[in-house]
């Protein structure tokens, strides 16, 4: 093979490599970053006859997202003060709530959650996540990706920016979601004004003074949230 043919072969190979590299870079640039979904770990059971209260504990993955919250968004409702999920467009929030509906779009590679907001004052039980049964209403959350392991009627905390509000239902584009499955969370005797969806309230079969149970079982959740559809 003469030098001209060698040069032509090298040039052609280089061109192909350049095109493949460009296509790879373009695909990487258009590939959305998946929303981080973290599954909470169950806490150790308390010693017999002992129950305690503690401040909310962040996970290592969660901490960078919590640091983006302003002080007024670090707690979301308490006995001493109210909290509204409305009028927050453009605000970075961290909202707790119960997953009521899950819609996955394989074309857009997107998951949409309808979440029933729950108030949280920053304090919880030492052995289980505990928060108010009352909340500020429904919100939707858009997550990048599908098959992210989100379960219906689980408890989630959604971090992200409120992008819009339609008929008093805000939409949060989620950067991070932490999830607690049944057995990992309980509800406190209610605090905060209930502004929730009446459809969900009808599913509750117990009186407000019976909401709390430090050791919830399947029936506990079904009596308060409804039956989980697998």
Short mmCIF file of C-alpha atoms in Angstrom, two decimals:
data_model
loop_
_atom_site.label_atom_id
_atom_site.label_comp_id
_atom_site.label_asym_id
_atom_site.label_seq_id
_atom_site.Cartn_x
_atom_site.Cartn_y
_atom_site.Cartn_z
CA UNK A 1 0.00 0.00 0.00
CA UNK A 2 1.49 3.38 -1.00
CA UNK A 3 1.66 6.43 1.24
CA UNK A 4 -1.36 8.15 -0.43
CA UNK A 5 -3.60 5.16 0.31
CA UNK A 6 -2.34 4.96 3.91
CA UNK A 7 -3.04 8.68 4.38
CA UNK A 8 -6.54 8.32 2.89
CA UNK A 9 -7.33 5.36 5.20
CA UNK A 10 -6.12 7.23 8.27
CA UNK A 11 -8.14 10.32 7.26
CA UNK A 12 -11.30 8.26 6.77
CA UNK A 13 -10.89 6.49 10.11
CA UNK A 14 -10.31 9.82 11.87
CA UNK A 15 -13.46 11.27 10.28
CA UNK A 16 -15.57 8.32 11.42
CA UNK A 17 -14.17 8.59 14.97
CA UNK A 18 -14.91 12.32 15.03
CA UNK A 19 -18.52 11.74 13.93
CA UNK A 20 -19.07 8.99 16.52
CA UNK A 21 -17.59 11.18 19.26
CA UNK A 22 -19.84 14.06 18.25
CA UNK A 23 -22.93 11.84 18.25
CA UNK A 24 -21.98 10.42 21.64
CA UNK A 25 -21.49 13.88 23.12
CA UNK A 26 -24.79 15.07 21.66
CA UNK A 27 -26.66 12.08 23.12
CA UNK A 28 -25.06 12.71 26.52
CA UNK A 29 -26.10 16.36 26.39
CA UNK A 30 -29.74 15.54 25.57
CA UNK A 31 -30.02 12.71 28.12
CA UNK A 32 -31.86 14.15 31.16
CA UNK A 33 -30.40 13.69 34.62
CA UNK A 34 -32.60 11.21 36.50
CA UNK A 35 -34.27 12.43 39.66
CA UNK A 36 -32.49 10.99 42.69
CA UNK A 37 -34.86 8.65 44.59
CA UNK A 38 -33.63 7.37 47.94
CA UNK A 39 -35.30 4.64 50.00
CA UNK A 40 -35.30 5.35 53.73
CA UNK A 41 -33.94 2.71 56.06
CA UNK A 42 -35.98 1.46 59.03
CA UNK A 43 -34.80 2.78 62.38
CA UNK A 44 -33.97 0.53 65.37
CA UNK A 45 -36.95 -0.34 67.58
CA UNK A 46 -37.05 1.50 70.92
CA UNK A 47 -36.41 -0.24 74.20
CA UNK A 48 -39.63 -1.55 75.83
CA UNK A 49 -41.59 1.24 77.46
CA UNK A 50 -39.53 4.06 75.94
CA UNK A 51 -40.51 6.46 73.19
CA UNK A 52 -38.63 9.62 72.30
CA UNK A 53 -38.68 12.71 70.12
CA UNK A 54 -35.83 14.00 68.00
CA UNK A 55 -35.07 16.41 65.19
CA UNK A 56 -35.32 15.24 61.59
CA UNK A 57 -32.20 13.43 60.40
CA UNK A 58 -30.91 14.07 56.88
CA UNK A 59 -29.23 11.37 54.84
CA UNK A 60 -25.90 12.03 53.14
CA UNK A 61 -27.58 12.19 49.73
CA UNK A 62 -30.39 14.42 51.00
CA UNK A 63 -28.22 17.04 52.75
CA UNK A 64 -27.15 19.02 49.62
CA UNK A 65 -30.80 19.45 48.60
CA UNK A 66 -31.90 20.49 52.10
CA UNK A 67 -29.14 23.13 52.10
CA UNK A 68 -30.91 24.86 49.19
CA UNK A 69 -33.99 25.55 51.34
CA UNK A 70 -34.39 28.99 52.90
CA UNK A 71 -35.03 28.95 56.69
CA UNK A 72 -38.75 29.57 56.10
CA UNK A 73 -38.96 26.40 53.97
CA UNK A 74 -37.10 24.06 56.33
CA UNK A 75 -40.25 23.38 58.35
CA UNK A 76 -43.68 23.31 56.78
CA UNK A 77 -46.34 23.84 59.42
CA UNK A 78 -46.58 23.45 63.20
CA UNK A 79 -48.83 23.99 66.21
CA UNK A 80 -47.44 27.52 66.49
CA UNK A 81 -47.71 28.62 62.87
CA UNK A 82 -49.45 27.83 59.61
CA UNK A 83 -47.93 26.99 56.23
CA UNK A 84 -49.29 27.29 52.69
CA UNK A 85 -48.12 25.39 49.62
CA UNK A 86 -49.73 28.01 47.39
CA UNK A 87 -48.12 31.17 45.99
CA UNK A 88 -44.68 29.52 45.92
CA UNK A 89 -43.86 29.73 42.20
CA UNK A 90 -40.09 29.93 41.75
CA UNK A 91 -39.42 28.84 45.34
CA UNK A 92 -37.21 25.84 46.15
CA UNK A 93 -39.18 23.61 48.53
CA UNK A 94 -38.95 20.35 50.46
CA UNK A 95 -42.47 18.97 50.91
CA UNK A 96 -43.69 15.83 52.65
CA UNK A 97 -46.72 13.99 51.37
CA UNK A 98 -48.52 10.76 50.58
CA UNK A 99 -48.30 9.47 47.00
CA UNK A 100 -51.86 9.28 45.69
CA UNK A 101 -51.33 8.71 41.96
CA UNK A 102 -48.38 7.66 39.77
CA UNK A 103 -48.25 8.24 36.01
CA UNK A 104 -45.27 7.15 33.92
CA UNK A 105 -44.57 8.44 30.41
CA UNK A 106 -42.08 6.18 28.62
CA UNK A 107 -41.81 8.57 25.65
CA UNK A 108 -40.82 11.55 27.77
CA UNK A 109 -39.02 9.31 30.27
CA UNK A 110 -40.91 11.08 33.00
CA UNK A 111 -42.89 10.18 36.12
CA UNK A 112 -45.70 12.36 37.45
CA UNK A 113 -46.86 12.03 41.05
CA UNK A 114 -49.98 13.40 42.69
CA UNK A 115 -49.04 13.95 46.32
CA UNK A 116 -51.20 14.78 49.33
CA UNK A 117 -49.14 17.30 51.31
CA UNK A 118 -48.51 16.74 55.04
CA UNK A 119 -47.32 19.39 57.53
CA UNK A 120 -44.01 18.85 59.32
CA UNK A 121 -42.57 20.92 62.18
CA UNK A 122 -39.06 19.45 62.16
CA UNK A 123 -39.57 17.00 65.06
CA UNK A 124 -40.19 13.28 64.73
CA UNK A 125 -40.05 10.08 66.81
CA UNK A 126 -36.65 8.55 67.47
CA UNK A 127 -37.69 5.15 66.08
CA UNK A 128 -40.01 6.10 63.20
CA UNK A 129 -40.76 9.04 60.90
CA UNK A 130 -43.73 10.94 62.39
CA UNK A 131 -45.60 13.94 60.98
CA UNK A 132 -49.03 15.59 60.98
CA UNK A 133 -52.01 13.87 59.39
CA UNK A 134 -53.18 17.30 58.19
CA UNK A 135 -51.74 19.06 55.17
CA UNK A 136 -51.92 22.00 52.81
CA UNK A 137 -53.59 20.27 49.86
CA UNK A 138 -52.45 18.32 46.79
CA UNK A 139 -49.41 19.04 44.66
CA UNK A 140 -47.93 17.34 41.63
CA UNK A 141 -44.30 16.43 41.18
CA UNK A 142 -42.45 15.75 37.93
CA UNK A 143 -39.55 13.30 38.14
CA UNK A 144 -37.05 12.59 35.37
CA UNK A 145 -37.08 8.88 34.59
CA UNK A 146 -39.43 5.91 34.97
CA UNK A 147 -39.41 2.77 37.12
CA UNK A 148 -37.93 4.81 39.96
CA UNK A 149 -39.31 2.60 42.74
CA UNK A 150 -42.03 4.99 43.95
CA UNK A 151 -44.97 3.20 45.62
CA UNK A 152 -48.55 4.37 45.95
CA UNK A 153 -49.55 5.51 49.46
CA UNK A 154 -45.92 5.72 50.53
CA UNK A 155 -44.59 8.82 52.29
CA UNK A 156 -42.21 10.96 50.25
CA UNK A 157 -40.28 14.16 50.72
CA UNK A 158 -39.91 16.03 47.43
CA UNK A 159 -37.18 18.63 46.90
CA UNK A 160 -37.37 20.92 43.89
CA UNK A 161 -38.56 24.22 42.44
CA UNK A 162 -42.25 25.08 42.17
CA UNK A 163 -42.63 25.72 38.44
CA UNK A 164 -46.36 26.39 38.11
CA UNK A 165 -49.71 26.34 39.89
CA UNK A 166 -52.95 25.19 38.28
CA UNK A 167 -56.26 25.45 40.18
CA UNK A 168 -54.37 25.78 43.49
CA UNK A 169 -52.34 22.61 42.75
CA UNK A 170 -48.62 23.49 42.53
CA UNK A 171 -46.21 21.51 40.34
CA UNK A 172 -42.72 20.78 41.65
CA UNK A 173 -39.93 19.65 39.32
CA UNK A 174 -38.16 17.22 41.61
CA UNK A 175 -34.38 17.04 42.01
CA UNK A 176 -34.52 14.53 44.86
CA UNK A 177 -37.19 12.34 46.46
CA UNK A 178 -36.85 10.43 49.72
CA UNK A 179 -39.36 7.63 50.29
CA UNK A 180 -40.66 5.86 53.42
CA UNK A 181 -42.60 2.65 52.87
CA UNK A 182 -45.35 1.30 55.13
CA UNK A 183 -43.95 0.43 58.55
CA UNK A 184 -41.45 3.31 58.39
CA UNK A 185 -43.75 6.26 59.15
CA UNK A 186 -46.69 7.20 61.35
CA UNK A 187 -49.00 10.17 61.80
CA UNK A 188 -49.14 12.39 64.85
CA UNK A 189 -52.31 13.70 66.44
CA UNK A 190 -53.10 16.41 63.94
CA UNK A 191 -51.62 19.90 63.87
CA UNK A 192 -52.09 22.54 61.21
CA UNK A 193 -55.28 23.45 59.37
CA UNK A 194 -56.50 20.68 57.06
CA UNK A 195 -56.72 21.93 53.49
CA UNK A 196 -56.51 18.53 51.92
CA UNK A 197 -58.54 16.87 49.21
CA UNK A 198 -61.92 15.73 50.58
CA UNK A 199 -61.60 12.58 48.46
CA UNK A 200 -58.64 11.46 50.55
CA UNK A 201 -60.21 12.52 53.85
CA UNK A 202 -63.18 10.24 53.19
CA UNK A 203 -60.81 7.26 53.19
CA UNK A 204 -59.89 7.86 56.85
CA UNK A 205 -61.87 5.57 59.17
CA UNK A 206 -60.53 6.70 62.56
CA UNK A 207 -61.11 9.71 64.80
CA UNK A 208 -58.42 12.39 64.88
CA UNK A 209 -57.47 11.54 68.48
CA UNK A 210 -56.73 7.97 67.35
CA UNK A 211 -54.48 8.93 64.41
CA UNK A 212 -51.17 8.17 66.15
CA UNK A 213 -49.74 4.70 66.64
CA UNK A 214 -46.01 4.25 67.35
CA UNK A 215 -46.01 0.74 65.85
CA UNK A 216 -48.17 0.86 62.70
CA UNK A 217 -49.15 -2.28 60.79
CA UNK A 218 -50.86 -2.73 57.42
CA UNK A 219 -54.33 -2.12 58.91
CA UNK A 220 -53.09 1.17 60.40
CA UNK A 221 -52.36 2.57 56.93
CA UNK A 222 -55.45 1.11 55.28
CA UNK A 223 -57.70 2.65 57.96
CA UNK A 224 -56.15 6.11 57.40
CA UNK A 225 -55.07 6.18 53.76
CA UNK A 226 -57.09 3.50 51.99
CA UNK A 227 -56.14 0.20 50.37
CA UNK A 228 -52.87 0.13 48.46
CA UNK A 229 -53.21 -1.01 44.86
CA UNK A 230 -50.28 -3.21 43.93
#
